[in-house]
Amino acid sequence: MKQKIIYVLTVVLCVLLLFAGRKFATRNPAVENAGTVSVSEKVKVVKVIDPEYEKTAFPDDWEMRGESIVLFEGEFMNGYKKGEKELMVQRVDDLYAVEMRPVGAGDKIAVYRNPDDQIDVNYMFAEFNRVTVLWWLIGGFMFLLLLFGRKKGLSTIISLGLTIGAIFLVFVPAVLSYCNIYLWSLMTCVYIIFMTLLIVNGYTRKSLAAIIGCVGGVIVTGSLVKFCDLFLHTTGLVDEDALYLMMLNPENPLDIKAVVFAAIIIGAVGAVMDVAMDIASALAELKSQVPDISATQIVKSGFTIGRDIIGTMANTLILAYIGSSLSCTLLMVAGNPSLLLLFNTEMIVVELLQTIAGSFGMLLTIPLTSVVCGVLYGSKNDDKKVYKDMA
């Protein structure tokens, strides 16, 4: 009963910290409503009225416009217009590299208010509604977590929700409010580490060892990135998205170098946390099976386990970073026959820095977590409490 109360209080405290962080991060919003598209509505296509509406709307110059227009009837599925039907259009620019599929009866789409007064309809196609499929996938993932993980599965779902909240409800608004990105990215990582390990594993020595190892790894990763920046002379303009970020407020642009810093340490914290938890858990199990093991033997075992982990985790980082920007990487390689020029391109440099800095963080996490486990697990005092903690 006491453990359940502590668990609930931990979740409540994490939620309160999340709300407090959001309130503080959004107290002076600076970049707002940068988009030009109005609020969208969910619509179901009832029927297609005219698949070549551009010939009707622009009979004189439709060939010169370089676009196709589909007129269709849609039924609103949400909002105050739910159930109402209205004529809408889908505009397809013929200059697109990949032609967009015309809407068909039964399609579920998102629409927004038509800004073009040349076409006498109120709403225009924005995107196909793809989020429903994603919700089914998320639901299936959560079901399997609960099925196989049970209590740990529920804790994982809660921690995952709070992690997403920390990023999108606190960190992102803080960046757009011109808060110190370096500080807020570190605080976000520390919050995620404490919250995840305490909710999933409780207030145990295993959690304490993993937390210390994680925080140490994140600090090393961040310090290495800042140190390397003195010699790499990066600008932060790694892709066109960075340029768009600067143009959100040209008079007072965001610090895109700080954004790159945040991307690196937030991207690395998951792998660092995984390594720390693997070692802390493995050594806790070792202690439970071999009660007389010494602190020195625990540390040596941690180093041995860490050597096996680091090989695959370093590959995990490089594959994750390359996979997330594969299109840009292919384009860079195709356009740069010179390897010297390619590996000095800022985008490639930042990708490599992400991998190297993250790997350095994991490398330090291994000995640090092992040493902490040796101190916590190696004590022969109050052995019953140690075994209870590691359960």
GROMACS .gro file of N, CA, C and O in nm, residues 31 83 100 128 196 256 331 339:
model
   32
   31VAL      N    1   0.696   3.378  -3.068
   31VAL     CA    2   0.668   3.333  -3.204
   31VAL      C    3   0.536   3.258  -3.203
   31VAL      O    4   0.528   3.147  -3.152
   83GLY      N    5  -2.205   1.709  -3.949
   83GLY     CA    6  -2.323   1.657  -4.018
   83GLY      C    7  -2.365   1.739  -4.138
   83GLY      O    8  -2.439   1.689  -4.223
  100MET      N    9  -0.045   1.443  -5.666
  100MET     CA   10  -0.131   1.409  -5.554
  100MET      C   11  -0.253   1.329  -5.604
  100MET      O   12  -0.306   1.357  -5.711
  128PHE      N   13  -0.500   1.439  -4.663
  128PHE     CA   14  -0.577   1.321  -4.629
  128PHE      C   15  -0.563   1.297  -4.479
  128PHE      O   16  -0.457   1.321  -4.420
  196THR      N   17   1.104   0.911  -1.589
  196THR     CA   18   1.092   0.778  -1.649
  196THR      C   19   1.141   0.669  -1.554
  196THR      O   20   1.072   0.570  -1.530
  256ILE      N   21   1.960   2.911  -3.381
  256ILE     CA   22   1.953   2.778  -3.441
  256ILE      C   23   2.073   2.691  -3.401
  256ILE      O   24   2.063   2.568  -3.406
  331LEU      N   25   2.091   1.311  -5.123
  331LEU     CA   26   2.107   1.429  -5.208
  331LEU      C   27   2.248   1.489  -5.193
  331LEU      O   28   2.310   1.528  -5.292
  339LEU      N   29   3.491   1.363  -5.161
  339LEU     CA   30   3.472   1.321  -5.022
  339LEU      C   31   3.517   1.429  -4.926
  339LEU      O   32   3.459   1.445  -4.817
   0.00000   0.00000   0.00000
